[in-house]
Amino acid sequence: MPLKDNWYIAAEARELKRKPIGLELYGEKLVLFRDERGEPAALEDRCAHRNLELSQGKAIDGCIECQYHGWRYDGAGALKAVPSLGRNACVPNIAYGRFRRSSRMDLSGFFLAR
């Protein structure tokens, strides 16, 4: 099994509050944030739209929001909002999951990622 397929401590659970955390694990950039249930989530640290680092954005309503155009992704990587389409517009079925890098779990006060 390659080393990057193992679980690693990415952050202490107490560090992961409202502000997302960006980090690099085995050469891959990740963004950590809390989803709508307050569970830790990890995605590749880039927006599918313009590749801006999602860790530069903010966590809102359990989603990570890109600071460039405001695209929002949930903890599973699904696109949930595109502000430029308007409030009641149908969001394109773009799953960020194809860019997703990491699983996540919260264990004994630590956020683990692989």
mmCIF file of C-alpha atoms in Angstrom, residues 6-7 12 18 24 26 42 58 60 70 73 85 88 94 107 110-111 114:
data_model
loop_
_atom_site.group_PDB
_atom_site.id
_atom_site.type_symbol
_atom_site.label_atom_id
_atom_site.label_comp_id
_atom_site.label_asym_id
_atom_site.label_seq_id
_atom_site.Cartn_x
_atom_site.Cartn_y
_atom_site.Cartn_z
ATOM 1 C CA ASN A 6 -2.729 5.579 4.923
ATOM 2 C CA TRP A 7 -4.493 7.770 7.505
ATOM 3 C CA GLU A 12 -6.744 18.790 15.736
ATOM 4 C CA ARG A 18 -15.458 28.459 11.017
ATOM 5 C CA GLU A 24 -0.470 19.865 1.847
ATOM 6 C CA TYR A 26 2.089 14.112 0.177
ATOM 7 C CA ALA A 42 -11.698 17.368 3.173
ATOM 8 C CA LYS A 58 -14.880 30.709 3.763
ATOM 9 C CA ILE A 60 -20.839 29.020 5.012
ATOM 10 C CA GLY A 70 -18.713 32.355 -4.717
ATOM 11 C CA TYR A 73 -19.367 22.882 -2.450
ATOM 12 C CA LEU A 85 -26.992 32.167 -11.963
ATOM 13 C CA ASN A 88 -33.648 30.377 -7.810
ATOM 14 C CA ILE A 94 -21.107 19.350 -11.541
ATOM 15 C CA LEU A 107 -11.249 10.370 16.121
ATOM 16 C CA PHE A 110 -8.004 14.632 15.720
ATOM 17 C CA PHE A 111 -8.997 15.083 12.080
ATOM 18 C CA ARG A 114 -5.897 10.118 3.477
#
